[in-house]
JSON list of C-alpha atoms in Angstrom, two decimals:
[
{"chain": "F", "resi": 1194, "resn": "MET", "atom": "CA", "xyz": [-83.21, -21.74, 66.88]},
{"chain": "F", "resi": 1195, "resn": "PRO", "atom": "CA", "xyz": [-82.34, -24.47, 63.76]},
{"chain": "F", "resi": 1196, "resn": "LEU", "atom": "CA", "xyz": [-78.71, -25.31, 62.63]},
{"chain": "F", "resi": 1197, "resn": "ILE", "atom": "CA", "xyz": [-76.79, -27.34, 60.36]},
{"chain": "F", "resi": 1198, "resn": "ASP", "atom": "CA", "xyz": [-73.49, -27.79, 61.27]},
{"chain": "F", "resi": 1199, "resn": "SER", "atom": "CA", "xyz": [-70.20, -28.82, 59.60]},
{"chain": "F", "resi": 1200, "resn": "THR", "atom": "CA", "xyz": [-66.43, -28.22, 60.13]},
{"chain": "F", "resi": 1201, "resn": "ALA", "atom": "CA", "xyz": [-64.69, -26.09, 62.62]},
{"chain": "F", "resi": 1202, "resn": "ALA", "atom": "CA", "xyz": [-63.47, -23.08, 61.57]},
{"chain": "F", "resi": 1203, "resn": "GLY", "atom": "CA", "xyz": [-60.04, -21.31, 62.08]},
{"chain": "F", "resi": 1204, "resn": "THR", "atom": "CA", "xyz": [-59.42, -18.70, 63.34]},
{"chain": "F", "resi": 1205, "resn": "GLY", "atom": "CA", "xyz": [-59.40, -15.86, 60.23]},
{"chain": "F", "resi": 1206, "resn": "ARG", "atom": "CA", "xyz": [-62.40, -13.52, 58.74]},
{"chain": "F", "resi": 1207, "resn": "VAL", "atom": "CA", "xyz": [-65.89, -14.17, 59.06]},
{"chain": "F", "resi": 1208, "resn": "ALA", "atom": "CA", "xyz": [-68.60, -13.45, 56.84]},
{"chain": "F", "resi": 1209, "resn": "ILE", "atom": "CA", "xyz": [-72.55, -13.89, 57.68]},
{"chain": "F", "resi": 1210, "resn": "VAL", "atom": "CA", "xyz": [-74.83, -13.42, 54.10]},
{"chain": "F", "resi": 1211, "resn": "THR", "atom": "CA", "xyz": [-79.09, -13.45, 55.00]},
{"chain": "F", "resi": 1212, "resn": "GLY", "atom": "CA", "xyz": [-80.86, -14.64, 52.05]},
{"chain": "F", "resi": 1213, "resn": "ALA", "atom": "CA", "xyz": [-78.11, -17.31, 51.48]},
{"chain": "F", "resi": 1214, "resn": "SER", "atom": "CA", "xyz": [-79.91, -20.37, 51.14]},
{"chain": "F", "resi": 1215, "resn": "ARG", "atom": "CA", "xyz": [-80.47, -19.54, 46.65]},
{"chain": "F", "resi": 1216, "resn": "GLY", "atom": "CA", "xyz": [-80.62, -17.04, 43.79]},
{"chain": "F", "resi": 1217, "resn": "ILE", "atom": "CA", "xyz": [-77.68, -13.72, 44.56]},
{"chain": "F", "resi": 1218, "resn": "GLY", "atom": "CA", "xyz": [-76.85, -15.42, 48.41]},
{"chain": "F", "resi": 1219, "resn": "ARG", "atom": "CA", "xyz": [-75.99, -18.33, 48.17]},
{"chain": "F", "resi": 1220, "resn": "ALA", "atom": "CA", "xyz": [-73.40, -16.87, 45.00]},
{"chain": "F", "resi": 1221, "resn": "VAL", "atom": "CA", "xyz": [-72.21, -14.60, 47.97]},
{"chain": "F", "resi": 1222, "resn": "ALA", "atom": "CA", "xyz": [-72.26, -17.23, 50.55]},
{"chain": "F", "resi": 1223, "resn": "GLU", "atom": "CA", "xyz": [-69.91, -19.54, 48.30]},
{"chain": "F", "resi": 1224, "resn": "ARG", "atom": "CA", "xyz": [-66.96, -16.47, 46.48]},
{"chain": "F", "resi": 1225, "resn": "LEU", "atom": "CA", "xyz": [-66.36, -15.49, 49.68]},
{"chain": "F", "resi": 1226, "resn": "ALA", "atom": "CA", "xyz": [-66.21, -18.44, 51.07]},
{"chain": "F", "resi": 1227, "resn": "ALA", "atom": "CA", "xyz": [-63.90, -19.52, 48.91]},
{"chain": "F", "resi": 1228, "resn": "ASP", "atom": "CA", "xyz": [-61.75, -16.78, 49.56]},
{"chain": "F", "resi": 1229, "resn": "GLY", "atom": "CA", "xyz": [-60.94, -18.49, 52.79]},
{"chain": "F", "resi": 1230, "resn": "LEU", "atom": "CA", "xyz": [-63.86, -16.67, 55.07]},
{"chain": "F", "resi": 1231, "resn": "ALA", "atom": "CA", "xyz": [-65.90, -18.97, 57.25]},
{"chain": "F", "resi": 1232, "resn": "VAL", "atom": "CA", "xyz": [-69.81, -18.25, 56.72]},
{"chain": "F", "resi": 1233, "resn": "VAL", "atom": "CA", "xyz": [-72.66, -17.96, 58.35]},
{"chain": "F", "resi": 1234, "resn": "VAL", "atom": "CA", "xyz": [-75.78, -18.93, 55.95]},
{"chain": "F", "resi": 1235, "resn": "ASP", "atom": "CA", "xyz": [-78.76, -17.31, 57.19]},
{"chain": "F", "resi": 1236, "resn": "TYR", "atom": "CA", "xyz": [-81.71, -18.32, 55.58]},
{"chain": "F", "resi": 1237, "resn": "ALA", "atom": "CA", "xyz": [-85.86, -17.81, 56.89]},
{"chain": "F", "resi": 1238, "resn": "ARG", "atom": "CA", "xyz": [-87.44, -21.08, 56.04]},
{"chain": "F", "resi": 1239, "resn": "ASP", "atom": "CA", "xyz": [-85.97, -23.46, 53.57]},
{"chain": "F", "resi": 1240, "resn": "ALA", "atom": "CA", "xyz": [-83.10, -25.39, 55.61]},
{"chain": "F", "resi": 1241, "resn": "SER", "atom": "CA", "xyz": [-82.34, -27.76, 52.71]},
{"chain": "F", "resi": 1242, "resn": "ALA", "atom": "CA", "xyz": [-81.46, -25.49, 50.24]},
{"chain": "F", "resi": 1243, "resn": "ALA", "atom": "CA", "xyz": [-79.68, -23.58, 53.44]},
{"chain": "F", "resi": 1244, "resn": "GLU", "atom": "CA", "xyz": [-77.88, -27.22, 53.96]},
{"chain": "F", "resi": 1245, "resn": "GLU", "atom": "CA", "xyz": [-77.11, -26.97, 50.43]},
{"chain": "F", "resi": 1246, "resn": "THR", "atom": "CA", "xyz": [-75.56, -24.60, 50.32]},
{"chain": "F", "resi": 1247, "resn": "VAL", "atom": "CA", "xyz": [-73.59, -25.51, 53.53]},
{"chain": "F", "resi": 1248, "resn": "THR", "atom": "CA", "xyz": [-72.29, -29.06, 51.68]},
{"chain": "F", "resi": 1249, "resn": "ALA", "atom": "CA", "xyz": [-71.09, -27.12, 48.59]},
{"chain": "F", "resi": 1250, "resn": "ILE", "atom": "CA", "xyz": [-68.89, -25.18, 50.71]},
{"chain": "F", "resi": 1251, "resn": "THR", "atom": "CA", "xyz": [-68.21, -28.06, 52.37]},
{"chain": "F", "resi": 1252, "resn": "ALA", "atom": "CA", "xyz": [-67.17, -30.02, 49.58]},
{"chain": "F", "resi": 1253, "resn": "ALA", "atom": "CA", "xyz": [-65.20, -27.23, 48.19]},
{"chain": "F", "resi": 1254, "resn": "GLY", "atom": "CA", "xyz": [-62.89, -26.19, 51.71]},
{"chain": "F", "resi": 1255, "resn": "GLY", "atom": "CA", "xyz": [-64.35, -24.03, 53.04]},
{"chain": "F", "resi": 1256, "resn": "THR", "atom": "CA", "xyz": [-66.39, -23.65, 56.64]},
{"chain": "F", "resi": 1257, "resn": "ALA", "atom": "CA", "xyz": [-69.92, -22.56, 57.01]},
{"chain": "F", "resi": 1258, "resn": "ILE", "atom": "CA", "xyz": [-72.75, -23.17, 59.56]},
{"chain": "F", "resi": 1259, "resn": "ALA", "atom": "CA", "xyz": [-76.38, -22.61, 58.21]},
{"chain": "F", "resi": 1260, "resn": "VAL", "atom": "CA", "xyz": [-78.95, -20.18, 61.24]},
{"chain": "F", "resi": 1261, "resn": "GLN", "atom": "CA", "xyz": [-81.92, -19.79, 60.58]},
{"chain": "F", "resi": 1262, "resn": "ALA", "atom": "CA", "xyz": [-83.68, -15.90, 61.03]},
{"chain": "F", "resi": 1263, "resn": "ASP", "atom": "CA", "xyz": [-85.55, -13.58, 59.82]},
{"chain": "F", "resi": 1264, "resn": "VAL", "atom": "CA", "xyz": [-84.40, -10.36, 59.09]},
{"chain": "F", "resi": 1265, "resn": "ALA", "atom": "CA", "xyz": [-86.94, -8.22, 60.09]},
{"chain": "F", "resi": 1266, "resn": "ASP", "atom": "CA", "xyz": [-87.41, -10.06, 63.93]},
{"chain": "F", "resi": 1267, "resn": "ASP", "atom": "CA", "xyz": [-84.66, -8.24, 65.89]},
{"chain": "F", "resi": 1268, "resn": "ASP", "atom": "CA", "xyz": [-84.24, -9.98, 68.24]},
{"chain": "F", "resi": 1269, "resn": "ALA", "atom": "CA", "xyz": [-83.98, -12.92, 65.38]},
{"chain": "F", "resi": 1270, "resn": "VAL", "atom": "CA", "xyz": [-81.30, -11.53, 64.17]},
{"chain": "F", "resi": 1271, "resn": "ALA", "atom": "CA", "xyz": [-79.04, -10.92, 67.58]},
{"chain": "F", "resi": 1272, "resn": "ALA", "atom": "CA", "xyz": [-79.36, -14.22, 68.06]},
{"chain": "F", "resi": 1273, "resn": "LEU", "atom": "CA", "xyz": [-77.66, -15.09, 64.71]},
{"chain": "F", "resi": 1274, "resn": "PHE", "atom": "CA", "xyz": [-75.30, -12.39, 65.27]},
{"chain": "F", "resi": 1275, "resn": "GLY", "atom": "CA", "xyz": [-73.96, -14.16, 68.57]},
{"chain": "F", "resi": 1276, "resn": "ARG", "atom": "CA", "xyz": [-74.01, -17.35, 67.19]},
{"chain": "F", "resi": 1277, "resn": "ALA", "atom": "CA", "xyz": [-71.18, -16.32, 65.12]},
{"chain": "F", "resi": 1278, "resn": "GLN", "atom": "CA", "xyz": [-69.83, -14.71, 67.43]},
{"chain": "F", "resi": 1279, "resn": "GLU", "atom": "CA", "xyz": [-70.26, -18.59, 69.78]},
{"chain": "F", "resi": 1280, "resn": "GLU", "atom": "CA", "xyz": [-68.90, -20.15, 66.45]},
{"chain": "F", "resi": 1281, "resn": "TYR", "atom": "CA", "xyz": [-66.23, -18.20, 65.65]},
{"chain": "F", "resi": 1282, "resn": "GLY", "atom": "CA", "xyz": [-65.52, -15.54, 66.63]},
{"chain": "F", "resi": 1283, "resn": "GLY", "atom": "CA", "xyz": [-65.93, -12.06, 65.60]},
{"chain": "F", "resi": 1284, "resn": "VAL", "atom": "CA", "xyz": [-67.99, -10.84, 62.34]},
{"chain": "F", "resi": 1285, "resn": "ASP", "atom": "CA", "xyz": [-65.84, -9.11, 59.48]},
{"chain": "F", "resi": 1286, "resn": "VAL", "atom": "CA", "xyz": [-68.42, -8.68, 56.82]},
{"chain": "F", "resi": 1287, "resn": "VAL", "atom": "CA", "xyz": [-72.20, -9.03, 56.93]},
{"chain": "F", "resi": 1288, "resn": "VAL", "atom": "CA", "xyz": [-74.68, -9.10, 53.20]},
{"chain": "F", "resi": 1289, "resn": "ASN", "atom": "CA", "xyz": [-77.87, -8.57, 53.35]},
{"chain": "F", "resi": 1290, "resn": "SER", "atom": "CA", "xyz": [-78.96, -10.81, 50.84]},
{"chain": "F", "resi": 1291, "resn": "ALA", "atom": "CA", "xyz": [-82.42, -11.48, 52.02]},
{"chain": "F", "resi": 1292, "resn": "GLY", "atom": "CA", "xyz": [-85.18, -9.55, 50.37]},
{"chain": "F", "resi": 1293, "resn": "ARG", "atom": "CA", "xyz": [-88.91, -10.15, 48.57]},
{"chain": "F", "resi": 1294, "resn": "LEU", "atom": "CA", "xyz": [-90.23, -8.98, 45.05]},
{"chain": "F", "resi": 1295, "resn": "ALA", "atom": "CA", "xyz": [-94.24, -8.21, 43.82]},
{"chain": "F", "resi": 1296, "resn": "LEU", "atom": "CA", "xyz": [-94.63, -6.29, 40.85]},
{"chain": "F", "resi": 1297, "resn": "SER", "atom": "CA", "xyz": [-98.55, -4.68, 40.58]},
{"chain": "F", "resi": 1298, "resn": "PRO", "atom": "CA", "xyz": [-98.79, -1.57, 39.15]},
{"chain": "F", "resi": 1299, "resn": "ILE", "atom": "CA", "xyz": [-99.11, 0.95, 41.80]},
{"chain": "F", "resi": 1300, "resn": "ALA", "atom": "CA", "xyz": [-103.06, 1.48, 41.84]},
{"chain": "F", "resi": 1301, "resn": "ASP", "atom": "CA", "xyz": [-103.66, -2.41, 41.80]},
{"chain": "F", "resi": 1302, "resn": "LEU", "atom": "CA", "xyz": [-100.73, -3.52, 44.54]},
{"chain": "F", "resi": 1303, "resn": "ASP", "atom": "CA", "xyz": [-102.14, -5.00, 47.95]},
{"chain": "F", "resi": 1304, "resn": "LEU", "atom": "CA", "xyz": [-101.75, -3.35, 50.56]},
{"chain": "F", "resi": 1305, "resn": "ASN", "atom": "CA", "xyz": [-100.73, -6.41, 52.79]},
{"chain": "F", "resi": 1306, "resn": "VAL", "atom": "CA", "xyz": [-98.45, -7.84, 50.14]},
{"chain": "F", "resi": 1307, "resn": "LEU", "atom": "CA", "xyz": [-96.44, -3.95, 50.13]},
{"chain": "F", "resi": 1308, "resn": "ASP", "atom": "CA", "xyz": [-96.87, -5.16, 54.27]},
{"chain": "F", "resi": 1309, "resn": "ALA", "atom": "CA", "xyz": [-94.54, -8.28, 53.42]},
{"chain": "F", "resi": 1310, "resn": "MET", "atom": "CA", "xyz": [-92.48, -6.00, 51.42]},
{"chain": "F", "resi": 1311, "resn": "HIS", "atom": "CA", "xyz": [-91.00, -4.20, 53.31]},
{"chain": "F", "resi": 1312, "resn": "ARG", "atom": "CA", "xyz": [-90.83, -5.27, 56.55]},
{"chain": "F", "resi": 1313, "resn": "THR", "atom": "CA", "xyz": [-88.19, -8.11, 54.67]},
{"chain": "F", "resi": 1314, "resn": "ASN", "atom": "CA", "xyz": [-86.51, -5.42, 52.16]},
{"chain": "F", "resi": 1315, "resn": "ILE", "atom": "CA", "xyz": [-86.73, -2.31, 55.36]},
{"chain": "F", "resi": 1316, "resn": "ARG", "atom": "CA", "xyz": [-87.47, -2.88, 58.03]},
{"chain": "F", "resi": 1317, "resn": "GLY", "atom": "CA", "xyz": [-84.80, -6.43, 57.37]},
{"chain": "F", "resi": 1318, "resn": "THR", "atom": "CA", "xyz": [-82.05, -4.23, 56.27]},
{"chain": "F", "resi": 1319, "resn": "PHE", "atom": "CA", "xyz": [-82.41, -1.00, 58.83]},
{"chain": "F", "resi": 1320, "resn": "VAL", "atom": "CA", "xyz": [-82.66, -5.01, 61.50]},
{"chain": "F", "resi": 1321, "resn": "VAL", "atom": "CA", "xyz": [-79.79, -5.86, 59.79]},
{"chain": "F", "resi": 1322, "resn": "ALA", "atom": "CA", "xyz": [-77.43, -2.78, 59.82]},
{"chain": "F", "resi": 1323, "resn": "ARG", "atom": "CA", "xyz": [-78.21, -2.26, 63.26]},
{"chain": "F", "resi": 1324, "resn": "GLU", "atom": "CA", "xyz": [-76.27, -5.29, 64.30]},
{"chain": "F", "resi": 1325, "resn": "ALA", "atom": "CA", "xyz": [-73.30, -5.17, 62.41]},
{"chain": "F", "resi": 1326, "resn": "ALA", "atom": "CA", "xyz": [-73.31, -1.21, 63.69]},
{"chain": "F", "resi": 1327, "resn": "ARG", "atom": "CA", "xyz": [-72.67, -2.66, 67.00]},
{"chain": "F", "resi": 1328, "resn": "ARG", "atom": "CA", "xyz": [-71.17, -6.40, 66.39]},
{"chain": "F", "resi": 1329, "resn": "LEU", "atom": "CA", "xyz": [-68.27, -5.72, 63.10]},
{"chain": "F", "resi": 1330, "resn": "ARG", "atom": "CA", "xyz": [-64.67, -6.00, 64.17]},
{"chain": "F", "resi": 1331, "resn": "ALA", "atom": "CA", "xyz": [-62.68, -2.82, 63.35]},
{"chain": "F", "resi": 1332, "resn": "GLY", "atom": "CA", "xyz": [-61.53, -3.29, 59.40]},
{"chain": "F", "resi": 1333, "resn": "GLY", "atom": "CA", "xyz": [-64.80, -4.95, 58.33]},
{"chain": "F", "resi": 1334, "resn": "SER", "atom": "CA", "xyz": [-68.04, -4.36, 56.08]},
{"chain": "F", "resi": 1335, "resn": "PHE", "atom": "CA", "xyz": [-71.51, -4.18, 54.93]},
{"chain": "F", "resi": 1336, "resn": "VAL", "atom": "CA", "xyz": [-72.44, -4.16, 52.04]},
{"chain": "F", "resi": 1337, "resn": "GLY", "atom": "CA", "xyz": [-76.90, -3.98, 51.34]},
{"chain": "F", "resi": 1338, "resn": "LEU", "atom": "CA", "xyz": [-78.77, -5.28, 47.71]},
{"chain": "F", "resi": 1339, "resn": "SER", "atom": "CA", "xyz": [-80.53, -2.48, 45.81]},
{"chain": "F", "resi": 1340, "resn": "THR", "atom": "CA", "xyz": [-82.06, -3.03, 42.18]},
{"chain": "F", "resi": 1341, "resn": "SER", "atom": "CA", "xyz": [-80.88, -1.47, 38.97]},
{"chain": "F", "resi": 1342, "resn": "VAL", "atom": "CA", "xyz": [-84.62, 0.19, 38.79]},
{"chain": "F", "resi": 1343, "resn": "VAL", "atom": "CA", "xyz": [-83.96, 2.03, 41.47]},
{"chain": "F", "resi": 1344, "resn": "GLY", "atom": "CA", "xyz": [-83.53, 4.32, 38.50]},
{"chain": "F", "resi": 1345, "resn": "THR", "atom": "CA", "xyz": [-83.95, 2.28, 35.43]},
{"chain": "F", "resi": 1346, "resn": "GLN", "atom": "CA", "xyz": [-88.31, 2.54, 37.12]},
{"chain": "F", "resi": 1347, "resn": "LEU", "atom": "CA", "xyz": [-89.96, 0.80, 35.52]},
{"chain": "F", "resi": 1348, "resn": "PRO", "atom": "CA", "xyz": [-93.65, 0.10, 35.89]},
{"chain": "F", "resi": 1349, "resn": "SER", "atom": "CA", "xyz": [-95.02, -1.95, 38.37]},
{"chain": "F", "resi": 1350, "resn": "TYR", "atom": "CA", "xyz": [-91.19, -2.67, 39.62]},
{"chain": "F", "resi": 1351, "resn": "GLY", "atom": "CA", "xyz": [-92.79, 1.03, 41.70]},
{"chain": "F", "resi": 1352, "resn": "ALA", "atom": "CA", "xyz": [-93.20, -0.78, 45.32]},
{"chain": "F", "resi": 1353, "resn": "TYR", "atom": "CA", "xyz": [-89.94, -3.25, 45.45]},
{"chain": "F", "resi": 1354, "resn": "ALA", "atom": "CA", "xyz": [-87.78, 0.24, 43.79]},
{"chain": "F", "resi": 1355, "resn": "ALA", "atom": "CA", "xyz": [-89.98, 2.40, 46.84]},
{"chain": "F", "resi": 1356, "resn": "SER", "atom": "CA", "xyz": [-88.12, -0.08, 49.91]},
{"chain": "F", "resi": 1357, "resn": "LYS", "atom": "CA", "xyz": [-84.45, -0.54, 47.97]},
{"chain": "F", "resi": 1358, "resn": "GLY", "atom": "CA", "xyz": [-84.51, 3.93, 47.61]},
{"chain": "F", "resi": 1359, "resn": "ALA", "atom": "CA", "xyz": [-85.45, 2.92, 51.60]},
{"chain": "F", "resi": 1360, "resn": "VAL", "atom": "CA", "xyz": [-81.86, 0.43, 51.35]},
{"chain": "F", "resi": 1361, "resn": "GLU", "atom": "CA", "xyz": [-78.94, 2.94, 49.15]},
{"chain": "F", "resi": 1362, "resn": "ALA", "atom": "CA", "xyz": [-80.56, 6.22, 51.72]},
{"chain": "F", "resi": 1363, "resn": "MET", "atom": "CA", "xyz": [-79.46, 4.21, 54.83]},
{"chain": "F", "resi": 1364, "resn": "THR", "atom": "CA", "xyz": [-75.66, 2.99, 52.83]},
{"chain": "F", "resi": 1365, "resn": "LEU", "atom": "CA", "xyz": [-73.25, 6.85, 53.09]},
{"chain": "F", "resi": 1366, "resn": "ILE", "atom": "CA", "xyz": [-75.22, 7.48, 56.57]},
{"chain": "F", "resi": 1367, "resn": "LEU", "atom": "CA", "xyz": [-74.26, 4.41, 58.25]},
{"chain": "F", "resi": 1368, "resn": "ALA", "atom": "CA", "xyz": [-70.86, 4.60, 56.48]},
{"chain": "F", "resi": 1369, "resn": "ARG", "atom": "CA", "xyz": [-70.71, 7.84, 58.25]},
{"chain": "F", "resi": 1370, "resn": "GLU", "atom": "CA", "xyz": [-71.38, 7.49, 61.71]},
{"chain": "F", "resi": 1371, "resn": "LEU", "atom": "CA", "xyz": [-68.72, 4.76, 61.87]},
{"chain": "F", "resi": 1372, "resn": "ARG", "atom": "CA", "xyz": [-66.41, 6.41, 60.79]},
{"chain": "F", "resi": 1373, "resn": "GLY", "atom": "CA", "xyz": [-63.15, 6.41, 63.07]},
{"chain": "F", "resi": 1374, "resn": "ARG", "atom": "CA", "xyz": [-64.07, 2.59, 63.41]},
{"chain": "F", "resi": 1375, "resn": "ASP", "atom": "CA", "xyz": [-62.74, 1.37, 60.14]},
{"chain": "F", "resi": 1376, "resn": "ILE", "atom": "CA", "xyz": [-65.65, -0.18, 58.70]},
{"chain": "F", "resi": 1377, "resn": "THR", "atom": "CA", "xyz": [-66.93, 0.11, 54.82]},
{"chain": "F", "resi": 1378, "resn": "VAL", "atom": "CA", "xyz": [-70.50, 0.18, 54.54]},
{"chain": "F", "resi": 1379, "resn": "ASN", "atom": "CA", "xyz": [-71.87, 0.30, 50.39]},
{"chain": "F", "resi": 1380, "resn": "THR", "atom": "CA", "xyz": [-74.59, -1.49, 48.33]},
{"chain": "F", "resi": 1381, "resn": "VAL", "atom": "CA", "xyz": [-74.64, -3.56, 45.55]},
{"chain": "F", "resi": 1382, "resn": "ALA", "atom": "CA", "xyz": [-77.69, -2.83, 42.84]},
{"chain": "F", "resi": 1383, "resn": "PRO", "atom": "CA", "xyz": [-78.11, -5.47, 40.30]},
{"chain": "F", "resi": 1384, "resn": "GLY", "atom": "CA", "xyz": [-79.90, -5.31, 37.00]},
{"chain": "F", "resi": 1385, "resn": "PRO", "atom": "CA", "xyz": [-81.85, -8.97, 35.55]},
{"chain": "F", "resi": 1386, "resn": "THR", "atom": "CA", "xyz": [-79.86, -11.82, 37.47]},
{"chain": "F", "resi": 1387, "resn": "ALA", "atom": "CA", "xyz": [-80.76, -14.22, 36.27]},
{"chain": "F", "resi": 1388, "resn": "THR", "atom": "CA", "xyz": [-81.94, -16.22, 39.86]},
{"chain": "F", "resi": 1389, "resn": "ASP", "atom": "CA", "xyz": [-85.87, -17.87, 40.71]},
{"chain": "F", "resi": 1390, "resn": "LEU", "atom": "CA", "xyz": [-86.79, -14.83, 42.40]},
{"chain": "F", "resi": 1391, "resn": "PHE", "atom": "CA", "xyz": [-85.92, -11.95, 38.50]},
{"chain": "F", "resi": 1392, "resn": "LEU", "atom": "CA", "xyz": [-86.93, -14.86, 36.98]},
{"chain": "F", "resi": 1393, "resn": "ASP", "atom": "CA", "xyz": [-90.57, -15.66, 38.51]},
{"chain": "F", "resi": 1394, "resn": "GLY", "atom": "CA", "xyz": [-93.97, -15.35, 37.07]},
{"chain": "F", "resi": 1395, "resn": "LYS", "atom": "CA", "xyz": [-92.39, -13.65, 33.36]},
{"chain": "F", "resi": 1396, "resn": "THR", "atom": "CA", "xyz": [-92.82, -14.48, 30.10]},
{"chain": "F", "resi": 1397, "resn": "ASP", "atom": "CA", "xyz": [-89.91, -16.38, 28.09]},
{"chain": "F", "resi": 1398, "resn": "GLU", "atom": "CA", "xyz": [-89.82, -12.77, 25.75]},
{"chain": "F", "resi": 1399, "resn": "GLN", "atom": "CA", "xyz": [-90.31, -10.26, 28.69]},
{"chain": "F", "resi": 1400, "resn": "VAL", "atom": "CA", "xyz": [-86.77, -12.48, 29.96]},
{"chain": "F", "resi": 1401, "resn": "GLU", "atom": "CA", "xyz": [-86.02, -11.78, 27.01]},
{"chain": "F", "resi": 1402, "resn": "THR", "atom": "CA", "xyz": [-86.19, -7.95, 26.52]},
{"chain": "F", "resi": 1403, "resn": "LEU", "atom": "CA", "xyz": [-84.66, -6.79, 29.89]},
{"chain": "F", "resi": 1404, "resn": "ALA", "atom": "CA", "xyz": [-81.87, -9.50, 29.29]},
{"chain": "F", "resi": 1405, "resn": "LYS", "atom": "CA", "xyz": [-81.57, -7.37, 25.45]},
{"chain": "F", "resi": 1406, "resn": "ALA", "atom": "CA", "xyz": [-81.07, -4.31, 27.68]},
{"chain": "F", "resi": 1407, "resn": "PRO", "atom": "CA", "xyz": [-77.85, -4.02, 28.81]},
{"chain": "F", "resi": 1408, "resn": "PRO", "atom": "CA", "xyz": [-75.24, -2.43, 26.46]},
{"chain": "F", "resi": 1409, "resn": "LEU", "atom": "CA", "xyz": [-73.63, -7.02, 27.15]},
{"chain": "F", "resi": 1410, "resn": "GLU", "atom": "CA", "xyz": [-77.13, -8.16, 26.15]},
{"chain": "F", "resi": 1411, "resn": "ARG", "atom": "CA", "xyz": [-77.47, -10.89, 28.88]},
{"chain": "F", "resi": 1412, "resn": "LEU", "atom": "CA", "xyz": [-78.74, -11.29, 32.05]},
{"chain": "F", "resi": 1413, "resn": "GLY", "atom": "CA", "xyz": [-76.30, -11.37, 35.43]},
{"chain": "F", "resi": 1414, "resn": "THR", "atom": "CA", "xyz": [-75.35, -14.01, 37.08]},
{"chain": "F", "resi": 1415, "resn": "PRO", "atom": "CA", "xyz": [-75.57, -15.12, 40.89]},
{"chain": "F", "resi": 1416, "resn": "GLU", "atom": "CA", "xyz": [-71.55, -15.36, 39.72]},
{"chain": "F", "resi": 1417, "resn": "ASP", "atom": "CA", "xyz": [-71.74, -11.55, 38.49]},
{"chain": "F", "resi": 1418, "resn": "ILE", "atom": "CA", "xyz": [-72.40, -10.26, 41.72]},
{"chain": "F", "resi": 1419, "resn": "ALA", "atom": "CA", "xyz": [-70.60, -12.27, 43.83]},
{"chain": "F", "resi": 1420, "resn": "ARG", "atom": "CA", "xyz": [-67.57, -11.05, 42.38]},
{"chain": "F", "resi": 1421, "resn": "VAL", "atom": "CA", "xyz": [-69.20, -7.44, 42.89]},
{"chain": "F", "resi": 1422, "resn": "VAL", "atom": "CA", "xyz": [-69.78, -8.71, 46.31]},
{"chain": "F", "resi": 1423, "resn": "ALA", "atom": "CA", "xyz": [-66.12, -10.16, 47.20]},
{"chain": "F", "resi": 1424, "resn": "PHE", "atom": "CA", "xyz": [-64.20, -7.21, 45.89]},
{"chain": "F", "resi": 1425, "resn": "LEU", "atom": "CA", "xyz": [-66.10, -4.44, 48.13]},
{"chain": "F", "resi": 1426, "resn": "VAL", "atom": "CA", "xyz": [-65.06, -6.50, 51.37]},
{"chain": "F", "resi": 1427, "resn": "GLY", "atom": "CA", "xyz": [-61.56, -6.90, 50.72]},
{"chain": "F", "resi": 1428, "resn": "PRO", "atom": "CA", "xyz": [-58.89, -5.67, 51.03]},
{"chain": "F", "resi": 1429, "resn": "GLU", "atom": "CA", "xyz": [-58.64, -4.07, 47.34]},
{"chain": "F", "resi": 1430, "resn": "GLY", "atom": "CA", "xyz": [-62.28, -2.38, 47.91]},
{"chain": "F", "resi": 1431, "resn": "HIS", "atom": "CA", "xyz": [-61.82, -1.66, 51.52]},
{"chain": "F", "resi": 1432, "resn": "TRP", "atom": "CA", "xyz": [-62.14, 2.44, 50.43]},
{"chain": "F", "resi": 1433, "resn": "ILE", "atom": "CA", "xyz": [-65.02, 1.95, 48.31]},
{"chain": "F", "resi": 1434, "resn": "ASN", "atom": "CA", "xyz": [-66.35, 3.71, 51.57]},
{"chain": "F", "resi": 1435, "resn": "GLY", "atom": "CA", "xyz": [-70.51, 4.74, 51.42]},
{"chain": "F", "resi": 1436, "resn": "GLN", "atom": "CA", "xyz": [-71.63, 3.76, 47.39]},
{"chain": "F", "resi": 1437, "resn": "ILE", "atom": "CA", "xyz": [-74.34, 2.21, 45.08]},
{"chain": "F", "resi": 1438, "resn": "LEU", "atom": "CA", "xyz": [-72.60, 0.51, 42.97]},
{"chain": "F", "resi": 1439, "resn": "ARG", "atom": "CA", "xyz": [-74.97, -0.67, 39.70]},
{"chain": "F", "resi": 1440, "resn": "ALA", "atom": "CA", "xyz": [-73.99, -3.99, 38.60]},
{"chain": "F", "resi": 1441, "resn": "ASN", "atom": "CA", "xyz": [-76.22, -4.21, 35.64]},
{"chain": "F", "resi": 1442, "resn": "GLY", "atom": "CA", "xyz": [-74.16, -4.59, 32.90]},
{"chain": "F", "resi": 1443, "resn": "GLY", "atom": "CA", "xyz": [-74.24, -0.64, 31.63]},
{"chain": "F", "resi": 1444, "resn": "MET", "atom": "CA", "xyz": [-78.04, -0.25, 31.87]},
{"chain": "F", "resi": 1445, "resn": "VAL", "atom": "CA", "xyz": [-78.54, 3.30, 32.42]}
]
């Protein structure tokens, strides 16, 4: 498995962040590293982008390695967690940021696109959550990523919202299944956030309309979402468990 090494870690807390080569995942990885966690940067294909994340973390004085793993591949995910165990001694935080987005009216959606999106968004979340449930240490946290479109229900987002609705459905169930282990499980559901995934294929007019939707009248940033995740996995957020947190600037 391709591996990009950096500075060796100490004995502090350890995080795995999937989809951490870009967008929200990268912002989360950098924020958790700034908070003192050693971070395993998971990526699916873009090794150079993952290396950029690791370089940014280490240049700021943090600790990180990058490991390639398709989140829907259970053997690869087990190896990802195994590498975190081998390198840093265990896992305390798992943030599953890896995801796919495809927009289409339901009547027109290519079912191959549907299957690929659901493989990453539903199966991938389940595989990562399952491994987290087996491996997280006491005091740890699992955070999934959904979307506020589950609530706003905009046209053309039907398949995507359905896949993220599945993520939300798992959240409280997993929190209850981990009773007695001092592990929290939450999901963050961003609103319109200025990432490549969000901006791809949208006109300037569409972006402007979505930016005006929240009462704060702007797009979110990956750093906005990273701050929410950092709170949930830190000591101040440890009483929050089994929740869906809609980080969207006030959208319905």
